[in-house]
Amino acid sequence: HTISKIGDFMKSYPEKTALIEGHTDSHGGEDFNYDLSVRRTGAVRAALIREGIAPSRISTKGFGEALPVASNNTSSGRQQNRRVEIIFTEAGQRMSALSQ
């Protein structure tokens, strides 16, 4: 399971923190998509906490449909845009700079 592997990685490297970024495709309203992206990051965060990762090591940020990686004009592109990305940093490093 991918979450277990991420949890194991974070347990092996206790100096690492995780920034979880949530994304959606462009179907639905902008507010709905933003909320969906936030819920996605929350689900991943909760799963990592269940794996034993301290909540203080996990930050989240939702982007909604703002940062697509593929065209939203095809089902394949929309599928690629519905994603969660995790950025690992050293503890104490400013995560806000990484999310811009």
PDB file of N, CA and C in Angstrom:
ATOM      1  N   HIS A   1       0.847  -1.186   0.000  1.00  0.00           N
ATOM      2  CA  HIS A   1       0.000   0.000   0.000  1.00  0.00           C
ATOM      3  C   HIS A   1       0.888   1.244   0.000  1.00  0.00           C
ATOM      4  N   THR A   2       0.593   2.191  -0.847  1.00  0.00           N
ATOM      5  CA  THR A   2       1.420   3.386  -1.004  1.00  0.00           C
ATOM      6  C   THR A   2       1.516   4.195   0.282  1.00  0.00           C
ATOM      7  N   ILE A   3       0.413   4.355   0.995  1.00  0.00           N
ATOM      8  CA  ILE A   3       0.437   5.131   2.242  1.00  0.00           C
ATOM      9  C   ILE A   3       1.383   4.481   3.243  1.00  0.00           C
ATOM     10  N   SER A   4       1.366   3.162   3.329  1.00  0.00           N
ATOM     11  CA  SER A   4       2.273   2.458   4.237  1.00  0.00           C
ATOM     12  C   SER A   4       3.725   2.715   3.870  1.00  0.00           C
ATOM     13  N   LYS A   5       4.022   2.721   2.574  1.00  0.00           N
ATOM     14  CA  LYS A   5       5.393   2.980   2.125  1.00  0.00           C
ATOM     15  C   LYS A   5       5.823   4.402   2.473  1.00  0.00           C
ATOM     16  N   ILE A   6       4.912   5.347   2.307  1.00  0.00           N
ATOM     17  CA  ILE A   6       5.226   6.736   2.658  1.00  0.00           C
ATOM     18  C   ILE A   6       5.435   6.846   4.167  1.00  0.00           C
ATOM     19  N   GLY A   7       4.583   6.184   4.934  1.00  0.00           N
ATOM     20  CA  GLY A   7       4.746   6.172   6.384  1.00  0.00           C
ATOM     21  C   GLY A   7       6.080   5.567   6.797  1.00  0.00           C
ATOM     22  N   ASP A   8       6.453   4.454   6.171  1.00  0.00           N
ATOM     23  CA  ASP A   8       7.743   3.827   6.470  1.00  0.00           C
ATOM     24  C   ASP A   8       8.895   4.771   6.137  1.00  0.00           C
ATOM     25  N   PHE A   9       8.800   5.459   5.003  1.00  0.00           N
ATOM     26  CA  PHE A   9       9.828   6.424   4.614  1.00  0.00           C
ATOM     27  C   PHE A   9       9.963   7.506   5.679  1.00  0.00           C
ATOM     28  N   MET A  10       8.828   8.051   6.114  1.00  0.00           N
ATOM     29  CA  MET A  10       8.876   9.133   7.099  1.00  0.00           C
ATOM     30  C   MET A  10       9.376   8.641   8.458  1.00  0.00           C
ATOM     31  N   LYS A  11       9.096   7.392   8.796  1.00  0.00           N
ATOM     32  CA  LYS A  11       9.628   6.825  10.043  1.00  0.00           C
ATOM     33  C   LYS A  11      11.136   6.637   9.944  1.00  0.00           C
ATOM     34  N   SER A  12      11.619   6.280   8.754  1.00  0.00           N
ATOM     35  CA  SER A  12      13.054   6.084   8.551  1.00  0.00           C
ATOM     36  C   SER A  12      13.824   7.398   8.525  1.00  0.00           C
ATOM     37  N   TYR A  13      13.137   8.477   8.187  1.00  0.00           N
ATOM     38  CA  TYR A  13      13.767   9.797   8.094  1.00  0.00           C
ATOM     39  C   TYR A  13      12.980  10.784   8.956  1.00  0.00           C
ATOM     40  N   PRO A  14      13.170  10.714  10.276  1.00  0.00           N
ATOM     41  CA  PRO A  14      12.365  11.547  11.181  1.00  0.00           C
ATOM     42  C   PRO A  14      12.597  13.045  11.028  1.00  0.00           C
ATOM     43  N   GLU A  15      13.643  13.432  10.319  1.00  0.00           N
ATOM     44  CA  GLU A  15      13.878  14.864  10.080  1.00  0.00           C
ATOM     45  C   GLU A  15      13.023  15.400   8.931  1.00  0.00           C
ATOM     46  N   LYS A  16      12.372  14.522   8.207  1.00  0.00           N
ATOM     47  CA  LYS A  16      11.552  14.933   7.065  1.00  0.00           C
ATOM     48  C   LYS A  16      10.151  15.345   7.508  1.00  0.00           C
ATOM     49  N   THR A  17       9.636  16.352   6.834  1.00  0.00           N
ATOM     50  CA  THR A  17       8.237  16.737   6.974  1.00  0.00           C
ATOM     51  C   THR A  17       7.589  16.599   5.600  1.00  0.00           C
ATOM     52  N   ALA A  18       6.280  16.555   5.572  1.00  0.00           N
ATOM     53  CA  ALA A  18       5.560  16.366   4.310  1.00  0.00           C
ATOM     54  C   ALA A  18       4.576  17.503   4.084  1.00  0.00           C
ATOM     55  N   LEU A  19       4.611  18.041   2.880  1.00  0.00           N
ATOM     56  CA  LEU A  19       3.593  18.986   2.424  1.00  0.00           C
ATOM     57  C   LEU A  19       2.739  18.237   1.412  1.00  0.00           C
ATOM     58  N   ILE A  20       1.468  18.052   1.716  1.00  0.00           N
ATOM     59  CA  ILE A  20       0.550  17.331   0.837  1.00  0.00           C
ATOM     60  C   ILE A  20      -0.249  18.352   0.050  1.00  0.00           C
ATOM     61  N   GLU A  21      -0.163  18.263  -1.277  1.00  0.00           N
ATOM     62  CA  GLU A  21      -0.874  19.194  -2.159  1.00  0.00           C
ATOM     63  C   GLU A  21      -1.977  18.446  -2.895  1.00  0.00           C
ATOM     64  N   GLY A  22      -3.186  19.001  -2.871  1.00  0.00           N
ATOM     65  CA  GLY A  22      -4.324  18.377  -3.525  1.00  0.00           C
ATOM     66  C   GLY A  22      -4.736  19.132  -4.773  1.00  0.00           C
ATOM     67  N   HIS A  23      -5.138  18.385  -5.811  1.00  0.00           N
ATOM     68  CA  HIS A  23      -5.513  18.960  -7.101  1.00  0.00           C
ATOM     69  C   HIS A  23      -6.758  18.259  -7.638  1.00  0.00           C
ATOM     70  N   THR A  24      -7.469  18.935  -8.526  1.00  0.00           N
ATOM     71  CA  THR A  24      -8.653  18.361  -9.167  1.00  0.00           C
ATOM     72  C   THR A  24      -8.618  18.663 -10.660  1.00  0.00           C
ATOM     73  N   ASP A  25      -9.547  18.048 -11.388  1.00  0.00           N
ATOM     74  CA  ASP A  25      -9.752  18.459 -12.773  1.00  0.00           C
ATOM     75  C   ASP A  25     -10.677  19.679 -12.764  1.00  0.00           C
ATOM     76  N   SER A  26     -11.074  20.151 -13.941  1.00  0.00           N
ATOM     77  CA  SER A  26     -11.863  21.385 -14.006  1.00  0.00           C
ATOM     78  C   SER A  26     -13.373  21.144 -14.028  1.00  0.00           C
ATOM     79  N   HIS A  27     -13.797  19.890 -13.948  1.00  0.00           N
ATOM     80  CA  HIS A  27     -15.239  19.624 -13.915  1.00  0.00           C
ATOM     81  C   HIS A  27     -15.793  20.019 -12.554  1.00  0.00           C
ATOM     82  N   GLY A  28     -16.943  20.647 -12.542  1.00  0.00           N
ATOM     83  CA  GLY A  28     -17.522  21.144 -11.298  1.00  0.00           C
ATOM     84  C   GLY A  28     -17.137  22.598 -11.103  1.00  0.00           C
ATOM     85  N   GLY A  29     -17.713  23.213 -10.121  1.00  0.00           N
ATOM     86  CA  GLY A  29     -17.428  24.615  -9.845  1.00  0.00           C
ATOM     87  C   GLY A  29     -16.082  24.800  -9.172  1.00  0.00           C
ATOM     88  N   GLU A  30     -15.549  25.995  -9.301  1.00  0.00           N
ATOM     89  CA  GLU A  30     -14.234  26.295  -8.736  1.00  0.00           C
ATOM     90  C   GLU A  30     -14.213  26.100  -7.219  1.00  0.00           C
ATOM     91  N   ASP A  31     -15.244  26.574  -6.519  1.00  0.00           N
ATOM     92  CA  ASP A  31     -15.299  26.410  -5.062  1.00  0.00           C
ATOM     93  C   ASP A  31     -15.397  24.937  -4.674  1.00  0.00           C
ATOM     94  N   PHE A  32     -16.229  24.191  -5.396  1.00  0.00           N
ATOM     95  CA  PHE A  32     -16.360  22.758  -5.128  1.00  0.00           C
ATOM     96  C   PHE A  32     -15.016  22.066  -5.311  1.00  0.00           C
ATOM     97  N   ASN A  33     -14.315  22.389  -6.404  1.00  0.00           N
ATOM     98  CA  ASN A  33     -13.035  21.749  -6.686  1.00  0.00           C
ATOM     99  C   ASN A  33     -11.986  22.103  -5.642  1.00  0.00           C
ATOM    100  N   TYR A  34     -11.993  23.345  -5.179  1.00  0.00           N
ATOM    101  CA  TYR A  34     -11.059  23.720  -4.120  1.00  0.00           C
ATOM    102  C   TYR A  34     -11.345  22.889  -2.861  1.00  0.00           C
ATOM    103  N   ASP A  35     -12.611  22.829  -2.470  1.00  0.00           N
ATOM    104  CA  ASP A  35     -12.977  22.049  -1.281  1.00  0.00           C
ATOM    105  C   ASP A  35     -12.614  20.576  -1.448  1.00  0.00           C
ATOM    106  N   LEU A  36     -12.821  20.031  -2.640  1.00  0.00           N
ATOM    107  CA  LEU A  36     -12.468  18.642  -2.913  1.00  0.00           C
ATOM    108  C   LEU A  36     -10.963  18.433  -2.760  1.00  0.00           C
ATOM    109  N   SER A  37     -10.177  19.362  -3.266  1.00  0.00           N
ATOM    110  CA  SER A  37      -8.722  19.221  -3.152  1.00  0.00           C
ATOM    111  C   SER A  37      -8.285  19.262  -1.689  1.00  0.00           C
ATOM    112  N   VAL A  38      -8.936  20.085  -0.891  1.00  0.00           N
ATOM    113  CA  VAL A  38      -8.627  20.152   0.542  1.00  0.00           C
ATOM    114  C   VAL A  38      -9.016  18.843   1.226  1.00  0.00           C
ATOM    115  N   ARG A  39     -10.170  18.290   0.861  1.00  0.00           N
ATOM    116  CA  ARG A  39     -10.600  17.009   1.448  1.00  0.00           C
ATOM    117  C   ARG A  39      -9.628  15.890   1.076  1.00  0.00           C
ATOM    118  N   ARG A  40      -9.129  15.910  -0.144  1.00  0.00           N
ATOM    119  CA  ARG A  40      -8.158  14.886  -0.563  1.00  0.00           C
ATOM    120  C   ARG A  40      -6.899  14.954   0.294  1.00  0.00           C
ATOM    121  N   THR A  41      -6.399  16.155   0.516  1.00  0.00           N
ATOM    122  CA  THR A  41      -5.188  16.271   1.332  1.00  0.00           C
ATOM    123  C   THR A  41      -5.465  15.830   2.766  1.00  0.00           C
ATOM    124  N   GLY A  42      -6.651  16.147   3.263  1.00  0.00           N
ATOM    125  CA  GLY A  42      -7.009  15.735   4.617  1.00  0.00           C
ATOM    126  C   GLY A  42      -7.074  14.227   4.763  1.00  0.00           C
ATOM    127  N   ALA A  43      -7.563  13.550   3.735  1.00  0.00           N
ATOM    128  CA  ALA A  43      -7.645  12.089   3.770  1.00  0.00           C
ATOM    129  C   ALA A  43      -6.249  11.467   3.806  1.00  0.00           C
ATOM    130  N   VAL A  44      -5.337  12.007   3.012  1.00  0.00           N
ATOM    131  CA  VAL A  44      -3.966  11.490   3.005  1.00  0.00           C
ATOM    132  C   VAL A  44      -3.296  11.783   4.345  1.00  0.00           C
ATOM    133  N   ARG A  45      -3.499  12.986   4.869  1.00  0.00           N
ATOM    134  CA  ARG A  45      -2.922  13.359   6.165  1.00  0.00           C
ATOM    135  C   ARG A  45      -3.425  12.409   7.254  1.00  0.00           C
ATOM    136  N   ALA A  46      -4.724  12.152   7.287  1.00  0.00           N
ATOM    137  CA  ALA A  46      -5.293  11.250   8.291  1.00  0.00           C
ATOM    138  C   ALA A  46      -4.709   9.845   8.167  1.00  0.00           C
ATOM    139  N   ALA A  47      -4.518   9.380   6.940  1.00  0.00           N
ATOM    140  CA  ALA A  47      -3.950   8.049   6.731  1.00  0.00           C
ATOM    141  C   ALA A  47      -2.510   7.986   7.234  1.00  0.00           C
ATOM    142  N   LEU A  48      -1.733   9.042   7.006  1.00  0.00           N
ATOM    143  CA  LEU A  48      -0.353   9.059   7.499  1.00  0.00           C
ATOM    144  C   LEU A  48      -0.312   9.116   9.023  1.00  0.00           C
ATOM    145  N   ILE A  49      -1.228   9.836   9.615  1.00  0.00           N
ATOM    146  CA  ILE A  49      -1.304   9.880  11.077  1.00  0.00           C
ATOM    147  C   ILE A  49      -1.638   8.487  11.621  1.00  0.00           C
ATOM    148  N   ARG A  50      -2.543   7.779  10.948  1.00  0.00           N
ATOM    149  CA  ARG A  50      -2.861   6.394  11.353  1.00  0.00           C
ATOM    150  C   ARG A  50      -1.645   5.480  11.223  1.00  0.00           C
ATOM    151  N   GLU A  51      -0.734   5.824  10.314  1.00  0.00           N
ATOM    152  CA  GLU A  51       0.508   5.057  10.145  1.00  0.00           C
ATOM    153  C   GLU A  51       1.533   5.391  11.228  1.00  0.00           C
ATOM    154  N   GLY A  52       1.206   6.349  12.094  1.00  0.00           N
ATOM    155  CA  GLY A  52       2.107   6.681  13.191  1.00  0.00           C
ATOM    156  C   GLY A  52       2.949   7.922  12.981  1.00  0.00           C
ATOM    157  N   ILE A  53       2.645   8.704  11.950  1.00  0.00           N
ATOM    158  CA  ILE A  53       3.393   9.935  11.694  1.00  0.00           C
ATOM    159  C   ILE A  53       2.772  11.064  12.520  1.00  0.00           C
ATOM    160  N   ALA A  54       3.607  11.833  13.186  1.00  0.00           N
ATOM    161  CA  ALA A  54       3.122  12.928  14.033  1.00  0.00           C
ATOM    162  C   ALA A  54       2.429  13.986  13.182  1.00  0.00           C
ATOM    163  N   PRO A  55       1.265  14.450  13.602  1.00  0.00           N
ATOM    164  CA  PRO A  55       0.551  15.488  12.848  1.00  0.00           C
ATOM    165  C   PRO A  55       1.393  16.736  12.588  1.00  0.00           C
ATOM    166  N   SER A  56       2.300  17.049  13.508  1.00  0.00           N
ATOM    167  CA  SER A  56       3.135  18.244  13.337  1.00  0.00           C
ATOM    168  C   SER A  56       4.103  18.131  12.168  1.00  0.00           C
ATOM    169  N   ARG A  57       4.292  16.936  11.635  1.00  0.00           N
ATOM    170  CA  ARG A  57       5.198  16.730  10.501  1.00  0.00           C
ATOM    171  C   ARG A  57       4.477  16.799   9.158  1.00  0.00           C
ATOM    172  N   ILE A  58       3.166  17.046   9.172  1.00  0.00           N
ATOM    173  CA  ILE A  58       2.374  16.994   7.944  1.00  0.00           C
ATOM    174  C   ILE A  58       1.608  18.296   7.760  1.00  0.00           C
ATOM    175  N   SER A  59       1.824  18.963   6.630  1.00  0.00           N
ATOM    176  CA  SER A  59       1.057  20.156   6.259  1.00  0.00           C
ATOM    177  C   SER A  59       0.272  19.850   4.990  1.00  0.00           C
ATOM    178  N   THR A  60      -0.812  20.578   4.779  1.00  0.00           N
ATOM    179  CA  THR A  60      -1.634  20.359   3.588  1.00  0.00           C
ATOM    180  C   THR A  60      -1.948  21.676   2.896  1.00  0.00           C
ATOM    181  N   LYS A  61      -2.178  21.584   1.586  1.00  0.00           N
ATOM    182  CA  LYS A  61      -2.583  22.753   0.806  1.00  0.00           C
ATOM    183  C   LYS A  61      -3.414  22.273  -0.373  1.00  0.00           C
ATOM    184  N   GLY A  62      -4.586  22.849  -0.542  1.00  0.00           N
ATOM    185  CA  GLY A  62      -5.437  22.524  -1.679  1.00  0.00           C
ATOM    186  C   GLY A  62      -5.302  23.578  -2.766  1.00  0.00           C
ATOM    187  N   PHE A  63      -5.261  23.133  -4.012  1.00  0.00           N
ATOM    188  CA  PHE A  63      -5.156  24.034  -5.156  1.00  0.00           C
ATOM    189  C   PHE A  63      -6.368  23.975  -6.068  1.00  0.00           C
ATOM    190  N   GLY A  64      -7.277  23.032  -5.813  1.00  0.00           N
ATOM    191  CA  GLY A  64      -8.421  22.900  -6.702  1.00  0.00           C
ATOM    192  C   GLY A  64      -7.967  22.582  -8.112  1.00  0.00           C
ATOM    193  N   GLU A  65      -8.546  23.298  -9.070  1.00  0.00           N
ATOM    194  CA  GLU A  65      -8.250  23.059 -10.491  1.00  0.00           C
ATOM    195  C   GLU A  65      -7.160  23.985 -11.028  1.00  0.00           C
ATOM    196  N   ALA A  66      -6.502  24.753 -10.147  1.00  0.00           N
ATOM    197  CA  ALA A  66      -5.598  25.831 -10.571  1.00  0.00           C
ATOM    198  C   ALA A  66      -4.300  25.376 -11.226  1.00  0.00           C
ATOM    199  N   LEU A  67      -3.827  24.169 -10.937  1.00  0.00           N
ATOM    200  CA  LEU A  67      -2.519  23.742 -11.438  1.00  0.00           C
ATOM    201  C   LEU A  67      -2.603  22.411 -12.187  1.00  0.00           C
ATOM    202  N   PRO A  68      -3.270  22.390 -13.326  1.00  0.00           N
ATOM    203  CA  PRO A  68      -3.379  21.129 -14.063  1.00  0.00           C
ATOM    204  C   PRO A  68      -2.026  20.689 -14.624  1.00  0.00           C
ATOM    205  N   VAL A  69      -1.842  19.375 -14.719  1.00  0.00           N
ATOM    206  CA  VAL A  69      -0.640  18.828 -15.345  1.00  0.00           C
ATOM    207  C   VAL A  69      -0.944  18.306 -16.747  1.00  0.00           C
ATOM    208  N   ALA A  70      -2.220  18.288 -17.104  1.00  0.00           N
ATOM    209  CA  ALA A  70      -2.646  17.788 -18.411  1.00  0.00           C
ATOM    210  C   ALA A  70      -3.911  18.539 -18.821  1.00  0.00           C
ATOM    211  N   SER A  71      -4.311  18.343 -20.067  1.00  0.00           N
ATOM    212  CA  SER A  71      -5.517  18.990 -20.581  1.00  0.00           C
ATOM    213  C   SER A  71      -6.759  18.433 -19.896  1.00  0.00           C
ATOM    214  N   ASN A  72      -7.678  19.304 -19.558  1.00  0.00           N
ATOM    215  CA  ASN A  72      -8.957  18.867 -19.008  1.00  0.00           C
ATOM    216  C   ASN A  72      -9.963  18.538 -20.110  1.00  0.00           C
ATOM    217  N   ASN A  73      -9.533  18.562 -21.369  1.00  0.00           N
ATOM    218  CA  ASN A  73     -10.420  18.287 -22.499  1.00  0.00           C
ATOM    219  C   ASN A  73     -10.547  16.804 -22.819  1.00  0.00           C
ATOM    220  N   THR A  74      -9.746  15.963 -22.155  1.00  0.00           N
ATOM    221  CA  THR A  74      -9.830  14.517 -22.380  1.00  0.00           C
ATOM    222  C   THR A  74      -9.993  13.811 -21.039  1.00  0.00           C
ATOM    223  N   SER A  75     -10.579  12.625 -21.066  1.00  0.00           N
ATOM    224  CA  SER A  75     -10.749  11.879 -19.813  1.00  0.00           C
ATOM    225  C   SER A  75      -9.394  11.503 -19.223  1.00  0.00           C
ATOM    226  N   SER A  76      -8.434  11.187 -20.084  1.00  0.00           N
ATOM    227  CA  SER A  76      -7.092  10.859 -19.609  1.00  0.00           C
ATOM    228  C   SER A  76      -6.441  12.056 -18.916  1.00  0.00           C
ATOM    229  N   GLY A  77      -6.583  13.222 -19.509  1.00  0.00           N
ATOM    230  CA  GLY A  77      -6.031  14.433 -18.909  1.00  0.00           C
ATOM    231  C   GLY A  77      -6.694  14.763 -17.587  1.00  0.00           C
ATOM    232  N   ARG A  78      -8.012  14.645 -17.544  1.00  0.00           N
ATOM    233  CA  ARG A  78      -8.726  14.920 -16.294  1.00  0.00           C
ATOM    234  C   ARG A  78      -8.289  13.958 -15.195  1.00  0.00           C
ATOM    235  N   GLN A  79      -8.082  12.696 -15.573  1.00  0.00           N
ATOM    236  CA  GLN A  79      -7.633  11.706 -14.596  1.00  0.00           C
ATOM    237  C   GLN A  79      -6.266  12.097 -14.024  1.00  0.00           C
ATOM    238  N   GLN A  80      -5.369  12.569 -14.865  1.00  0.00           N
ATOM    239  CA  GLN A  80      -4.046  12.991 -14.395  1.00  0.00           C
ATOM    240  C   GLN A  80      -4.133  14.199 -13.464  1.00  0.00           C
ATOM    241  N   ASN A  81      -5.109  15.057 -13.690  1.00  0.00           N
ATOM    242  CA  ASN A  81      -5.250  16.264 -12.875  1.00  0.00           C
ATOM    243  C   ASN A  81      -5.859  15.983 -11.504  1.00  0.00           C
ATOM    244  N   ARG A  82      -6.545  14.855 -11.370  1.00  0.00           N
ATOM    245  CA  ARG A  82      -7.109  14.470 -10.066  1.00  0.00           C
ATOM    246  C   ARG A  82      -6.019  13.735  -9.291  1.00  0.00           C
ATOM    247  N   ARG A  83      -5.292  14.484  -8.474  1.00  0.00           N
ATOM    248  CA  ARG A  83      -4.114  13.902  -7.848  1.00  0.00           C
ATOM    249  C   ARG A  83      -3.789  14.566  -6.516  1.00  0.00           C
ATOM    250  N   VAL A  84      -2.932  13.880  -5.770  1.00  0.00           N
ATOM    251  CA  VAL A  84      -2.318  14.422  -4.567  1.00  0.00           C
ATOM    252  C   VAL A  84      -0.819  14.262  -4.752  1.00  0.00           C
ATOM    253  N   GLU A  85      -0.078  15.311  -4.458  1.00  0.00           N
ATOM    254  CA  GLU A  85       1.380  15.268  -4.527  1.00  0.00           C
ATOM    255  C   GLU A  85       1.924  15.512  -3.131  1.00  0.00           C
ATOM    256  N   ILE A  86       3.020  14.826  -2.806  1.00  0.00           N
ATOM    257  CA  ILE A  86       3.651  15.013  -1.501  1.00  0.00           C
ATOM    258  C   ILE A  86       5.065  15.521  -1.724  1.00  0.00           C
ATOM    259  N   ILE A  87       5.382  16.619  -1.066  1.00  0.00           N
ATOM    260  CA  ILE A  87       6.716  17.206  -1.128  1.00  0.00           C
ATOM    261  C   ILE A  87       7.354  17.008   0.241  1.00  0.00           C
ATOM    262  N   PHE A  88       8.520  16.378   0.254  1.00  0.00           N
ATOM    263  CA  PHE A  88       9.235  16.157   1.509  1.00  0.00           C
ATOM    264  C   PHE A  88      10.293  17.233   1.684  1.00  0.00           C
ATOM    265  N   THR A  89      10.392  17.740   2.899  1.00  0.00           N
ATOM    266  CA  THR A  89      11.387  18.761   3.219  1.00  0.00           C
ATOM    267  C   THR A  89      12.054  18.392   4.537  1.00  0.00           C
ATOM    268  N   GLU A  90      13.146  19.072   4.827  1.00  0.00           N
ATOM    269  CA  GLU A  90      13.786  18.909   6.126  1.00  0.00           C
ATOM    270  C   GLU A  90      12.964  19.662   7.159  1.00  0.00           C
ATOM    271  N   ALA A  91      12.856  19.129   8.346  1.00  0.00           N
ATOM    272  CA  ALA A  91      12.120  19.796   9.421  1.00  0.00           C
ATOM    273  C   ALA A  91      12.685  21.195   9.617  1.00  0.00           C
ATOM    274  N   GLY A  92      11.801  22.159   9.743  1.00  0.00           N
ATOM    275  CA  GLY A  92      12.215  23.540   9.943  1.00  0.00           C
ATOM    276  C   GLY A  92      12.352  24.331   8.659  1.00  0.00           C
ATOM    277  N   GLN A  93      12.446  23.653   7.517  1.00  0.00           N
ATOM    278  CA  GLN A  93      12.521  24.357   6.241  1.00  0.00           C
ATOM    279  C   GLN A  93      11.165  24.975   5.953  1.00  0.00           C
ATOM    280  N   ARG A  94      11.167  26.152   5.369  1.00  0.00           N
ATOM    281  CA  ARG A  94       9.908  26.850   5.097  1.00  0.00           C
ATOM    282  C   ARG A  94       9.139  26.150   3.994  1.00  0.00           C
ATOM    283  N   MET A  95       8.016  25.563   4.338  1.00  0.00           N
ATOM    284  CA  MET A  95       7.189  24.885   3.339  1.00  0.00           C
ATOM    285  C   MET A  95       6.434  25.876   2.480  1.00  0.00           C
ATOM    286  N   SER A  96       6.144  27.042   3.006  1.00  0.00           N
ATOM    287  CA  SER A  96       5.353  27.993   2.230  1.00  0.00           C
ATOM    288  C   SER A  96       6.072  28.387   0.947  1.00  0.00           C
ATOM    289  N   ALA A  97       7.383  28.452   0.976  1.00  0.00           N
ATOM    290  CA  ALA A  97       8.135  28.796  -0.224  1.00  0.00           C
ATOM    291  C   ALA A  97       8.026  27.694  -1.272  1.00  0.00           C
ATOM    292  N   LEU A  98       7.902  26.458  -0.832  1.00  0.00           N
ATOM    293  CA  LEU A  98       7.816  25.341  -1.765  1.00  0.00           C
ATOM    294  C   LEU A  98       6.467  25.247  -2.448  1.00  0.00           C
ATOM    295  N   SER A  99       5.451  25.790  -1.838  1.00  0.00           N
ATOM    296  CA  SER A  99       4.112  25.625  -2.395  1.00  0.00           C
ATOM    297  C   SER A  99       3.738  26.738  -3.361  1.00  0.00           C
ATOM    298  N   GLN A 100       4.645  27.638  -3.626  1.00  0.00           N
ATOM    299  CA  GLN A 100       4.342  28.750  -4.531  1.00  0.00           C
ATOM    300  C   GLN A 100       4.794  28.444  -5.939  1.00  0.00           C
TER     301      GLN A 100
END
